[in-house]
mmCIF file of C-alpha atoms in Angstrom:
data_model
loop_
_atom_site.group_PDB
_atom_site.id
_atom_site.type_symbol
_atom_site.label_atom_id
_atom_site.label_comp_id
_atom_site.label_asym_id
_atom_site.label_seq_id
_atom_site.Cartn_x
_atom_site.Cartn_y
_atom_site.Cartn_z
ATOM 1 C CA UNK A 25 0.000 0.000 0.000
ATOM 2 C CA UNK A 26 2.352 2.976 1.156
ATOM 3 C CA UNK A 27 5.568 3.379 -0.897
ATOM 4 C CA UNK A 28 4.156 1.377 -3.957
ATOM 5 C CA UNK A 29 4.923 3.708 -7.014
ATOM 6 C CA UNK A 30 2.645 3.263 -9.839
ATOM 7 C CA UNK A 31 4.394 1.851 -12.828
ATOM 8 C CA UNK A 32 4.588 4.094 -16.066
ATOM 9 C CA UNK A 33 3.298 2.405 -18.687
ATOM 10 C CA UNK A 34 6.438 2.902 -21.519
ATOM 11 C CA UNK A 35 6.380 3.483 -25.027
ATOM 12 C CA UNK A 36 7.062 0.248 -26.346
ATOM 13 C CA UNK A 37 7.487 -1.223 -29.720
ATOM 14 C CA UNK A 38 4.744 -2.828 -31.201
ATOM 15 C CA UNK A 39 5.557 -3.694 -34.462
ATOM 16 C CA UNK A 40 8.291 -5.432 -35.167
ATOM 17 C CA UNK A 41 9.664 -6.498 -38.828
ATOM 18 C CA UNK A 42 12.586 -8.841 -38.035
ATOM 19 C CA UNK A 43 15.681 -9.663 -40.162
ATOM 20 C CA UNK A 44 15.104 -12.129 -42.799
ATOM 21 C CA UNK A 45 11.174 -10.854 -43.317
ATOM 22 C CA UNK A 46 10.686 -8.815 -46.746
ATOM 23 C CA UNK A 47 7.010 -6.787 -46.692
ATOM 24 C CA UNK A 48 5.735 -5.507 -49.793
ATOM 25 C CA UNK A 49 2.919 -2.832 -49.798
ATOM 26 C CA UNK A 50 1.306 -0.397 -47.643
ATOM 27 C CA UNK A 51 1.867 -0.671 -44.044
ATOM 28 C CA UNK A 52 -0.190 1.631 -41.267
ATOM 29 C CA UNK A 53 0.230 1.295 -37.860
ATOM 30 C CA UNK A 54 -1.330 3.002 -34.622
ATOM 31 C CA UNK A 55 1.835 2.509 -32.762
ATOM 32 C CA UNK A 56 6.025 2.479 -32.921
ATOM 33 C CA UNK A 57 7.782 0.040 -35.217
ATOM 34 C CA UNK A 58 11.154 -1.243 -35.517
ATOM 35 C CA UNK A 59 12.104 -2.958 -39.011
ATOM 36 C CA UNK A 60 15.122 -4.933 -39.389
ATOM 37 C CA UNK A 61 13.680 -6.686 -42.293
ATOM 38 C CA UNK A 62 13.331 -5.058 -45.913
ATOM 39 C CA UNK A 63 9.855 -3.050 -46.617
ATOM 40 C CA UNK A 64 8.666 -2.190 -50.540
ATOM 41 C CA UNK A 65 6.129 0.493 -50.334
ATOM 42 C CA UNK A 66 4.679 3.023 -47.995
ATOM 43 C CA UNK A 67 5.000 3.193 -44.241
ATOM 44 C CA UNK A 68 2.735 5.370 -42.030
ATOM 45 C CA UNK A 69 3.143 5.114 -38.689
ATOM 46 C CA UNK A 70 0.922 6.588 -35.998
ATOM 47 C CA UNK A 71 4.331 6.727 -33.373
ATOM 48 C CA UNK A 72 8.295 5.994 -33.834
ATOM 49 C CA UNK A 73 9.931 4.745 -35.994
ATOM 50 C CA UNK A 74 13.424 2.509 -35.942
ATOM 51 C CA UNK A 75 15.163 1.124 -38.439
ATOM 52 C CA UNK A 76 17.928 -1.018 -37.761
ATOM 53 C CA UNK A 77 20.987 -1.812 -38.864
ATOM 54 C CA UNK A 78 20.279 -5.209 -41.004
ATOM 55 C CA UNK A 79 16.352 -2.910 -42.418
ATOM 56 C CA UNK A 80 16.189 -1.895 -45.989
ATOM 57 C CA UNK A 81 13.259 0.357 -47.036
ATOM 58 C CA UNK A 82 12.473 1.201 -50.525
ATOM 59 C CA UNK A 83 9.062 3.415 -49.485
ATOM 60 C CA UNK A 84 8.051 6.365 -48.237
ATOM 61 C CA UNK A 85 7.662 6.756 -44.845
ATOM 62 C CA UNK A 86 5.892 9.104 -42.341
ATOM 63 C CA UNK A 87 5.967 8.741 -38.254
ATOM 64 C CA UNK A 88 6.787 11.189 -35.357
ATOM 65 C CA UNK A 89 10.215 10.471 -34.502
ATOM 66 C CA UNK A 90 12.318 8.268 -37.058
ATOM 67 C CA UNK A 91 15.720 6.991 -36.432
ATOM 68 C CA UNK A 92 18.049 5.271 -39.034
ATOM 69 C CA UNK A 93 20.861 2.943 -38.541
ATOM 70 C CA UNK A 94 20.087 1.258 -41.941
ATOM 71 C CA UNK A 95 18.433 2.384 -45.375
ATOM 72 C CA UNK A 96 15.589 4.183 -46.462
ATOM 73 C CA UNK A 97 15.140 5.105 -50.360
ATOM 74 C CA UNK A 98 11.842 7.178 -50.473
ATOM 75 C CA UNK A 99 11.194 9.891 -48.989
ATOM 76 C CA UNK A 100 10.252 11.067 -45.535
ATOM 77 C CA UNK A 101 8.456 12.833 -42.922
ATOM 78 C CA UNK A 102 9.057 13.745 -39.808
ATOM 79 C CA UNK A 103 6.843 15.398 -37.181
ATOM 80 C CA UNK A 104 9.522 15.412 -34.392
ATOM 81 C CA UNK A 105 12.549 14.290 -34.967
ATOM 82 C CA UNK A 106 14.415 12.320 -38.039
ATOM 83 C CA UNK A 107 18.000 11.454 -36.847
ATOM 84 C CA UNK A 108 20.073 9.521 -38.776
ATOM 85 C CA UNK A 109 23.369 7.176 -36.922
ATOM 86 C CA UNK A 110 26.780 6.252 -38.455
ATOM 87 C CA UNK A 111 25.337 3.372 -40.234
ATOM 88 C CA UNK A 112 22.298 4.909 -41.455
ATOM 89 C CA UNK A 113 21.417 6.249 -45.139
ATOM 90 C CA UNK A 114 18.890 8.325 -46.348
ATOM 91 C CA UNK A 115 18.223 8.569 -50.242
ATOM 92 C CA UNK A 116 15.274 11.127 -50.822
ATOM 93 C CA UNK A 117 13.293 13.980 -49.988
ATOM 94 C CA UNK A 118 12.692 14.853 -45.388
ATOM 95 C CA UNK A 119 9.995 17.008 -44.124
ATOM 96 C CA UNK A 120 11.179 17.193 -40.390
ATOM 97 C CA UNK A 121 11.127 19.561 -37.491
ATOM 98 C CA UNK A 122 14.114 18.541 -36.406
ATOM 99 C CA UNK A 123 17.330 16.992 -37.780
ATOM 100 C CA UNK A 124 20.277 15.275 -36.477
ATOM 101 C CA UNK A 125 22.774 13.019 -39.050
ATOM 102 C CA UNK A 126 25.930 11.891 -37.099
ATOM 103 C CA UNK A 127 29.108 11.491 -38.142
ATOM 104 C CA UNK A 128 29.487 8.569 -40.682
ATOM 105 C CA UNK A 129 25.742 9.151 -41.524
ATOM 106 C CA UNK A 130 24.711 9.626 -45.575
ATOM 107 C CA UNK A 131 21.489 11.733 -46.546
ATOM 108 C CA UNK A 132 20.746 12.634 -50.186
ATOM 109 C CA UNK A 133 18.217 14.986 -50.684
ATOM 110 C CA UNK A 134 16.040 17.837 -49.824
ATOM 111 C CA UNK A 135 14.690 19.168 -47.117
ATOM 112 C CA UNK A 136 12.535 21.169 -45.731
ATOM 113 C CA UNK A 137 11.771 21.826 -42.369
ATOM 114 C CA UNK A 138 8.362 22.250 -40.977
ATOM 115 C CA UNK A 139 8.811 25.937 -40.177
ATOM 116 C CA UNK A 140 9.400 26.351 -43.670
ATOM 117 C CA UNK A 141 6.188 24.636 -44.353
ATOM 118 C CA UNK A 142 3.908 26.778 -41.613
ATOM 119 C CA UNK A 143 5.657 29.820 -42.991
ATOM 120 C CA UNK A 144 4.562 28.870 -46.741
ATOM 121 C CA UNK A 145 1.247 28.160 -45.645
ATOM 122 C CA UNK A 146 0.517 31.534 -44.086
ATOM 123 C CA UNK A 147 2.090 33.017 -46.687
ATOM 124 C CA UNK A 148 -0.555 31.836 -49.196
ATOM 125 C CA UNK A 149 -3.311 32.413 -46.972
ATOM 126 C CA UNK A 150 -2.375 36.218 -46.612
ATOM 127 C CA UNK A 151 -1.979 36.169 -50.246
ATOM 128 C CA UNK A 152 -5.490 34.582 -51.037
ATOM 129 C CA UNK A 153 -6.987 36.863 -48.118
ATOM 130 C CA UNK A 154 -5.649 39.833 -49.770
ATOM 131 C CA UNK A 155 -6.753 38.890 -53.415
ATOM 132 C CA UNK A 156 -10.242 38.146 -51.511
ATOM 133 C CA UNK A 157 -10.665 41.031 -50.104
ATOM 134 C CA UNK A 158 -9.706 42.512 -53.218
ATOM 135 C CA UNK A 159 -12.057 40.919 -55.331
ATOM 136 C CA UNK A 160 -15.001 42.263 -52.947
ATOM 137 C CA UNK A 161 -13.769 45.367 -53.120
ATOM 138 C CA UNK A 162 -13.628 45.233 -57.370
ATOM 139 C CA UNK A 163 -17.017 43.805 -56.874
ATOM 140 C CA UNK A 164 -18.900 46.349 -54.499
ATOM 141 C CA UNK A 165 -17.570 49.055 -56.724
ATOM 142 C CA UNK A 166 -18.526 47.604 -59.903
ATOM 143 C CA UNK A 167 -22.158 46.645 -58.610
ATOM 144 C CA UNK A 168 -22.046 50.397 -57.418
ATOM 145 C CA UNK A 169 -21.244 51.486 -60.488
ATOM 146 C CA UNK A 170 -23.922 49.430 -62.410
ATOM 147 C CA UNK A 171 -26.344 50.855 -59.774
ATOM 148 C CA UNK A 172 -25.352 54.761 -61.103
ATOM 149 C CA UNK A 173 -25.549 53.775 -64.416
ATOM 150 C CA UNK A 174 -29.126 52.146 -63.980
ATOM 151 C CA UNK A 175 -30.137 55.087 -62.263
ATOM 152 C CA UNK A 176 -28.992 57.280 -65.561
ATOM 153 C CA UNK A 177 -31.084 54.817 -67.188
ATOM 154 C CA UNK A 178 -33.833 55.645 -65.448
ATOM 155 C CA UNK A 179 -33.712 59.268 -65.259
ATOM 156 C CA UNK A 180 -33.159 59.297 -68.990
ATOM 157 C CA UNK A 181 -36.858 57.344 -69.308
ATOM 158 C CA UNK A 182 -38.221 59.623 -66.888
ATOM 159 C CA UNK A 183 -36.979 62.836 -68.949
ATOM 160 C CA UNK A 184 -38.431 61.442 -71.837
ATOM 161 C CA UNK A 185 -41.640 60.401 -70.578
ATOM 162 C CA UNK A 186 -41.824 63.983 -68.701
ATOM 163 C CA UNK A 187 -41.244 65.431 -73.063
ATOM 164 C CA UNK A 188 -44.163 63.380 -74.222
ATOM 165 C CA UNK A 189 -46.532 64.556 -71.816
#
């Protein structure tokens, strides 16, 4: 009863794609994986990611953190981190928020960090609020416009009808 701590339940691994297994296809999980197998395809992964030593991905991949000790030929995203050891390789196009390649470590590609994206993203949305904004403003003054002109229109059939009487 007293001095029992309660136990943390920790983030374990519960996918695991052992040496020797090759997966072809698309795989989505709700939780971390760890593949020391070979994978042909896509990977989407609700958690971590690890890819070991002896794992060979051809496939794009997305998860929240990613770490690479093997290879991955596709391209990837990161929400946290992407981090990439001595014995890892990375052939393709990262999304990440953060980065860390270690001595040793191969990456060929681009990236482009999440700020990067966010900043984009407002970016067009000022740009199609502006051209919104001015597009009701072209509009209110053209309909105002139209509105004088139909009221010269009318004036004119007034003036006439005020001759013929």
């Amino acid at each position: 009863m007293f001095g029992k701590k309660k136990k943390k339940k920790a983030k374990g691994i519960g996918t695991i794609i052992s040496a020797g297994t090759k997966v072809e296809g698309v795989i989505e999980v709700a939780e971390s994986i760890r593949i020391d197998g070979e994978l042909e395809g896509q990977l989407i992964v609700n958690g971590d990611i690890y890819v070991g030593k002896e794992g060979r991905l051809t496939a794009n991949v997305q998860g929240d953190n990613i770490m690479i000790a093997g290879v991955i030929e596709g391209n990837v995203k990161a929400e946290g981190k992407l981090e990439i050891v001595e014995t890892g390789k990375l052939i393709g196009d990262i999304s990440i928020s953060n980065l860390i390649i270690h001595d040793g470590a191969t990456f060929q590609g681009n990236s482009t960090s999440k700020a990067e994206i966010d900043q984009k993203i407002s970016e067009s949305k000022k740009t199609l609020d502006k051209k919104g904004k001015e597009e009701v403003t072209d509009n209110k003054s053209k309909q105002s416009s139209n509105n004088n002109s139909n009221n010269g229109f009318k004036r004119l059939e007034e003036d006439k009808d005020k001759k013929n009487d």
